XYZ file of N, CA and C in Angstrom:
450
model
N 10.574 22.105 -71.978
C 9.800 20.976 -71.510
C 9.956 19.803 -72.403
N 10.003 20.033 -73.761
C 10.110 18.921 -74.699
C 11.467 18.251 -74.456
N 12.579 18.962 -74.085
C 13.785 18.307 -73.917
C 13.704 17.417 -72.734
N 13.030 17.757 -71.640
C 12.892 16.909 -70.458
C 12.055 15.642 -70.820
N 10.946 15.855 -71.598
C 10.097 14.735 -71.998
C 10.801 13.705 -72.861
N 11.777 14.105 -73.640
C 12.529 13.213 -74.419
C 13.811 12.669 -73.798
N 14.014 13.096 -72.543
C 15.142 12.559 -71.829
C 16.505 13.252 -72.117
N 16.451 14.324 -72.816
C 17.714 15.038 -73.150
C 18.189 15.769 -71.942
N 19.464 15.741 -71.726
C 20.111 16.526 -70.664
C 19.937 16.072 -69.261
N 19.648 14.833 -69.027
C 19.544 14.340 -67.673
C 18.703 13.131 -67.661
N 18.447 12.705 -66.376
C 17.637 11.492 -66.215
C 16.165 11.876 -66.116
N 15.314 11.212 -66.925
C 13.921 11.366 -66.854
C 13.397 10.049 -66.523
N 12.421 10.011 -65.634
C 11.804 8.720 -65.148
C 10.300 8.924 -65.241
N 9.589 7.944 -65.819
C 8.164 8.043 -65.887
C 7.479 6.770 -65.486
N 6.317 6.923 -64.844
C 5.533 5.838 -64.361
C 4.068 5.966 -64.746
N 3.379 4.901 -64.892
C 1.903 4.912 -65.095
C 1.283 3.975 -64.079
N 0.117 4.306 -63.580
C -0.648 3.403 -62.648
C -1.829 2.922 -63.594
N -2.027 1.554 -63.656
C -2.947 0.974 -64.533
C -3.960 0.169 -63.709
N -5.229 0.366 -63.991
C -6.282 -0.439 -63.391
C -7.182 -0.959 -64.451
N -7.282 -2.299 -64.589
C -8.072 -2.951 -65.553
C -7.713 -2.463 -66.958
N -6.444 -2.320 -67.262
C -5.966 -1.957 -68.555
C -6.122 -0.411 -68.883
N -6.552 0.382 -67.947
C -6.766 1.792 -68.159
C -5.797 2.574 -67.264
N -5.204 3.603 -67.791
C -4.241 4.479 -67.035
C -5.072 5.319 -66.115
N -4.780 5.222 -64.778
C -5.483 5.966 -63.804
C -4.598 7.016 -63.115
N -3.300 6.941 -63.477
C -2.384 7.908 -62.940
C -1.082 7.875 -63.671
N -0.377 8.981 -63.700
C 0.909 8.918 -64.258
C 1.826 9.941 -63.560
N 3.087 9.683 -63.565
C 4.018 10.526 -62.858
C 5.353 10.595 -63.660
N 6.099 11.639 -63.397
C 7.360 11.875 -64.041
C 8.287 12.583 -63.119
N 9.578 12.256 -63.224
C 10.603 12.941 -62.451
C 11.748 13.239 -63.477
N 12.340 14.402 -63.289
C 13.439 14.798 -64.159
C 14.547 15.363 -63.236
N 15.698 14.815 -63.360
C 16.931 15.153 -62.458
C 17.641 16.325 -63.105
N 18.244 17.085 -62.221
C 19.098 18.194 -62.684
C 20.020 18.585 -61.501
N 20.948 19.455 -61.800
C 21.779 19.968 -60.767
C 21.115 21.270 -60.236
N 20.937 21.345 -58.886
C 20.244 22.473 -58.244
C 21.216 23.513 -57.750
N 20.744 24.393 -56.954
C 21.515 25.426 -56.333
C 22.616 24.837 -55.530
N 23.778 25.414 -55.620
C 24.943 24.891 -54.821
C 25.496 23.548 -55.359
N 25.009 23.065 -56.541
C 25.579 21.863 -57.127
C 24.849 20.587 -56.649
N 23.792 20.756 -55.815
C 23.054 19.527 -55.323
C 22.295 18.863 -56.381
N 22.080 17.632 -56.198
C 21.295 16.788 -57.145
C 19.792 16.843 -56.765
N 19.024 17.365 -57.684
C 17.560 17.476 -57.432
C 16.722 16.732 -58.429
N 15.527 16.407 -57.996
C 14.599 15.750 -58.976
C 13.272 16.541 -58.877
N 12.742 16.860 -60.046
C 11.487 17.535 -60.065
C 10.423 16.556 -60.459
N 9.345 16.513 -59.664
C 8.331 15.474 -59.763
C 6.935 16.112 -60.118
N 6.249 15.426 -61.013
C 4.856 15.785 -61.366
C 4.007 14.529 -61.298
N 2.838 14.564 -60.663
C 1.999 13.407 -60.536
C 0.587 13.929 -60.954
N -0.191 13.085 -61.742
C -1.519 13.286 -62.118
C -2.326 11.953 -61.796
N -3.433 12.090 -61.190
C -4.291 10.948 -60.860
C -5.697 11.272 -61.383
N -6.360 10.313 -62.040
C -7.655 10.427 -62.466
C -8.640 10.874 -61.387
N -9.617 11.740 -61.752
C -10.559 12.275 -60.778
C -11.174 11.143 -59.898
N -11.648 10.124 -60.465
C -12.316 9.108 -59.703
C -11.366 8.267 -58.889
N -10.088 8.377 -58.916
C -9.124 7.615 -58.186
C -8.324 8.368 -57.215
N -8.617 9.708 -57.023
C -7.899 10.477 -56.032
C -8.289 10.035 -54.598
N -7.331 10.132 -53.710
C -7.596 9.757 -52.285
C -7.561 8.258 -52.049
N -7.139 7.427 -53.036
C -7.085 6.013 -52.926
C -5.715 5.448 -52.881
N -4.615 6.320 -52.696
C -3.298 5.824 -52.616
C -2.519 5.765 -53.926
N -3.186 6.034 -55.028
C -2.468 5.969 -56.318
C -1.370 6.945 -56.395
N -1.674 8.227 -56.079
C -0.621 9.273 -56.142
C 0.497 9.051 -55.175
N 0.118 8.621 -53.979
C 1.187 8.247 -52.949
C 2.105 7.112 -53.463
N 1.532 6.080 -54.075
C 2.347 4.961 -54.542
C 3.274 5.515 -55.672
N 2.768 6.314 -56.545
C 3.629 6.886 -57.663
C 4.693 7.758 -57.036
N 4.395 8.548 -56.065
C 5.398 9.406 -55.449
C 6.425 8.582 -54.710
N 6.089 7.532 -53.976
C 7.049 6.682 -53.243
C 7.991 6.024 -54.270
N 7.505 5.559 -55.364
C 8.291 4.881 -56.314
C 9.247 5.884 -56.957
N 8.825 7.009 -57.431
C 9.673 8.007 -58.072
C 10.768 8.494 -57.083
N 10.380 8.735 -55.887
C 11.354 9.268 -54.927
C 12.405 8.234 -54.580
N 11.971 6.996 -54.409
C 12.921 5.949 -54.128
C 13.901 5.794 -55.239
N 13.434 5.903 -56.480
C 14.346 5.740 -57.647
C 15.229 6.914 -57.724
N 14.663 8.080 -57.477
C 15.556 9.361 -57.465
C 16.614 9.320 -56.410
N 16.304 8.841 -55.231
C 17.269 8.653 -54.173
C 18.437 7.726 -54.638
N 18.005 6.695 -55.317
C 19.046 5.713 -55.740
C 19.926 6.351 -56.759
N 19.450 7.344 -57.484
C 20.317 8.072 -58.397
C 21.099 9.204 -57.713
N 20.909 9.420 -56.478
C 21.627 10.419 -55.698
C 20.896 11.736 -55.456
N 19.629 11.817 -55.724
C 18.930 13.081 -55.526
C 18.822 13.409 -54.031
N 18.995 14.635 -53.703
C 18.952 15.147 -52.314
C 17.816 16.147 -52.162
N 17.292 16.627 -53.228
C 16.180 17.674 -53.170
C 15.090 17.297 -54.060
N 13.887 17.525 -53.575
C 12.686 17.233 -54.321
C 12.073 18.550 -54.626
N 11.595 18.764 -55.957
C 10.953 19.958 -56.339
C 9.629 19.608 -56.965
N 8.539 20.302 -56.541
C 7.215 20.021 -56.997
C 6.457 21.336 -57.218
N 5.659 21.508 -58.300
C 4.855 22.651 -58.582
C 3.388 22.205 -58.346
N 2.725 22.972 -57.536
C 1.402 22.582 -57.101
C 0.536 23.816 -57.210
N -0.720 23.650 -57.541
C -1.658 24.761 -57.503
C -1.746 25.266 -56.091
N -1.617 26.512 -55.859
C -1.558 27.112 -54.504
C -2.832 26.809 -53.741
N -3.966 26.575 -54.407
C -5.211 26.326 -53.737
C -5.376 24.741 -53.395
N -4.420 23.937 -53.823
C -4.526 22.464 -53.648
C -4.024 22.166 -52.237
N -4.713 22.462 -51.197
C -4.251 22.296 -49.838
C -4.023 20.878 -49.533
N -4.780 19.921 -49.911
C -4.489 18.492 -49.550
C -3.107 18.060 -49.983
N -2.682 18.426 -51.285
C -1.392 17.964 -51.764
C -0.272 18.756 -51.035
N -0.481 20.062 -50.838
C 0.514 20.815 -50.071
C 0.763 20.287 -48.688
N -0.329 19.929 -48.000
C -0.243 19.380 -46.618
C 0.455 17.970 -46.713
N 0.219 17.197 -47.722
C 0.859 15.860 -47.847
C 2.315 16.089 -47.958
N 2.772 17.071 -48.797
C 4.195 17.313 -49.038
C 4.795 17.756 -47.732
N 4.261 18.790 -47.108
C 4.899 19.334 -45.891
C 4.838 18.341 -44.719
N 3.952 17.392 -44.722
C 3.849 16.415 -43.644
C 4.951 15.387 -43.834
N 5.467 15.087 -45.042
C 6.425 14.043 -45.316
C 7.848 14.573 -45.527
N 8.069 15.786 -45.916
C 9.405 16.215 -46.217
C 9.608 17.613 -45.681
N 10.819 17.842 -45.085
C 11.118 19.219 -44.560
C 11.259 20.197 -45.799
N 10.370 21.154 -45.791
C 10.413 22.084 -46.893
C 11.489 23.154 -46.602
N 12.396 23.355 -47.644
C 13.458 24.329 -47.428
C 13.042 25.703 -47.891
N 12.303 25.794 -49.014
C 11.704 26.988 -49.393
C 10.553 26.804 -50.409
N 9.744 27.889 -50.486
C 8.603 27.876 -51.455
C 8.622 29.097 -52.239
N 8.274 29.021 -53.536
C 8.112 30.218 -54.395
C 6.696 30.199 -54.896
N 6.017 31.334 -54.926
C 4.724 31.381 -55.553
C 4.783 32.329 -56.753
N 4.197 31.790 -57.850
C 4.135 32.560 -59.142
C 2.647 32.353 -59.660
N 1.907 33.398 -59.491
C 0.515 33.291 -59.851
C -0.184 32.278 -59.063
N -0.837 31.351 -59.766
C -1.666 30.328 -59.106
C -0.844 29.121 -58.624
N 0.475 29.144 -58.938
C 1.294 27.973 -58.602
C 2.297 28.244 -57.479
N 2.540 27.153 -56.666
C 3.471 27.204 -55.593
C 4.523 26.181 -55.964
N 5.806 26.609 -55.995
C 6.914 25.680 -56.252
C 7.568 25.420 -54.913
N 7.547 24.047 -54.551
C 7.964 23.649 -53.272
C 9.347 22.889 -53.431
N 10.353 23.313 -52.616
C 11.642 22.606 -52.618
C 11.777 21.980 -51.285
N 12.039 20.608 -51.267
C 12.148 19.887 -49.989
C 13.361 19.012 -50.025
N 13.969 18.856 -48.842
C 15.069 17.948 -48.694
C 14.586 16.563 -48.623
N 15.309 15.673 -49.285
C 15.058 14.219 -49.239
C 15.977 13.648 -48.144
N 15.579 12.737 -47.397
C 16.331 12.095 -46.428
C 17.355 11.183 -47.119
N 18.512 10.861 -46.556
C 19.458 9.940 -47.195
C 18.721 8.620 -47.149
N 18.858 7.886 -48.295
C 18.297 6.552 -48.308
C 18.886 5.671 -47.311
N 18.046 4.793 -46.812
C 18.554 3.746 -45.837
C 19.456 2.797 -46.581
N 20.423 2.268 -45.828
C 21.283 1.222 -46.416
C 20.452 0.047 -46.777
N 20.289 -0.217 -48.077
C 19.441 -1.236 -48.587
C 19.869 -1.507 -50.079
N 19.495 -2.677 -50.462
C 19.635 -2.974 -51.900
C 18.552 -2.293 -52.604
N 18.874 -1.673 -53.727
C 17.888 -0.996 -54.568
C 17.357 -1.908 -55.607
N 16.122 -1.792 -56.045
C 15.637 -2.673 -57.069
C 16.343 -2.231 -58.426
N 16.278 -3.178 -59.391
C 16.740 -2.897 -60.655
C 15.852 -1.805 -61.260
N 16.457 -0.553 -61.458
C 15.640 0.524 -61.840
C 15.225 0.521 -63.250
N 15.783 -0.453 -64.013
C 15.298 -0.540 -65.445
C 14.131 -1.490 -65.533
N 13.829 -2.228 -64.428
C 12.649 -3.186 -64.452
C 11.352 -2.428 -64.121
N 10.249 -2.866 -64.720
C 8.913 -2.202 -64.418
C 8.677 -2.447 -62.934
N 8.001 -1.415 -62.350
C 7.590 -1.468 -60.909
C 6.178 -2.087 -60.878
N 5.997 -3.031 -60.051
C 4.679 -3.627 -59.883
C 4.236 -3.383 -58.442
N 2.952 -3.108 -58.301
C 2.446 -2.776 -56.917
C 2.639 -3.914 -55.935
N 2.761 -5.179 -56.407
C 2.920 -6.321 -55.532
C 4.215 -6.170 -54.709
N 5.146 -5.352 -55.215
C 6.485 -5.221 -54.549
C 6.395 -4.209 -53.401
N 5.338 -3.499 -53.347
C 5.171 -2.514 -52.284
C 3.677 -2.447 -51.963
N 3.306 -2.582 -50.712
C 1.828 -2.491 -50.423
C 1.395 -1.067 -50.687
N 0.185 -0.929 -51.278
C -0.408 0.331 -51.484
C -1.576 0.540 -50.552
N -1.775 1.685 -50.006
C -2.911 1.986 -49.147
C -4.029 2.325 -50.061
N -5.154 1.659 -49.938
C -6.204 2.008 -50.763
C -7.555 2.038 -49.987
N -8.424 3.010 -50.356
C -9.673 3.119 -49.652
C -10.553 1.964 -49.987
N -10.967 1.178 -48.995
C -11.774 0.138 -49.204
C -11.207 -1.042 -50.021
N -9.909 -0.964 -50.224
C -9.215 -2.065 -50.942
C -9.577 -2.051 -52.421
N -10.096 -0.984 -52.919
C -10.571 -0.934 -54.338
C -9.430 -0.792 -55.351
N -8.325 -0.171 -54.929
C -7.203 0.035 -55.880
C -6.378 -1.185 -55.942
N -6.381 -1.939 -57.050
C -5.549 -3.103 -57.168
C -4.745 -3.046 -58.463
N -4.407 -1.875 -58.803
C -3.670 -1.598 -60.058
C -2.224 -1.950 -60.019
N -1.488 -1.589 -60.949
C -0.007 -1.839 -61.045
C 0.635 -0.609 -61.442
N 1.910 -0.412 -61.177
C 2.666 0.667 -61.608
C 3.774 0.089 -62.585
N 3.925 0.763 -63.741
C 4.946 0.329 -64.622
C 5.808 1.578 -64.912
N 7.130 1.346 -64.903
C 8.063 2.430 -65.047
C 8.917 2.322 -66.305
N 9.388 3.454 -66.796
C 10.289 3.490 -67.990
C 11.344 4.571 -67.721
N 12.567 4.385 -68.217
C 13.545 5.422 -68.122
C 14.180 5.627 -69.454
């Protein structure tokens, strides 16, 4: 894990969601070569208790996935608590799941990413700001920003 966090051995991408100067969510992706030589990205997202269900995690996911697709990722891998039905439903509603492994309390989900649409990709070295992509927020209360680093 420490090798991934320090960016050794592949591309590591990290984002934070900030509201009023306070981090309310963070996310990370680490790219590797998967089964059969495919390019995969493993994603982890954490959102503060008081900000769940407000679109923060979705915005972090969209940004990480878009950036991973620009790097050529074709498979998304996520580890989720098996009892976290809302997140598992969100994943299966958005991406075709190729297989799942369960180990104790955790479910590891492997999903195919669609090919990115023909479009110009943003400068991946630049910080991501929520103004560049509308975020869905409950009651319009989330007006934070996302900042990325690679």
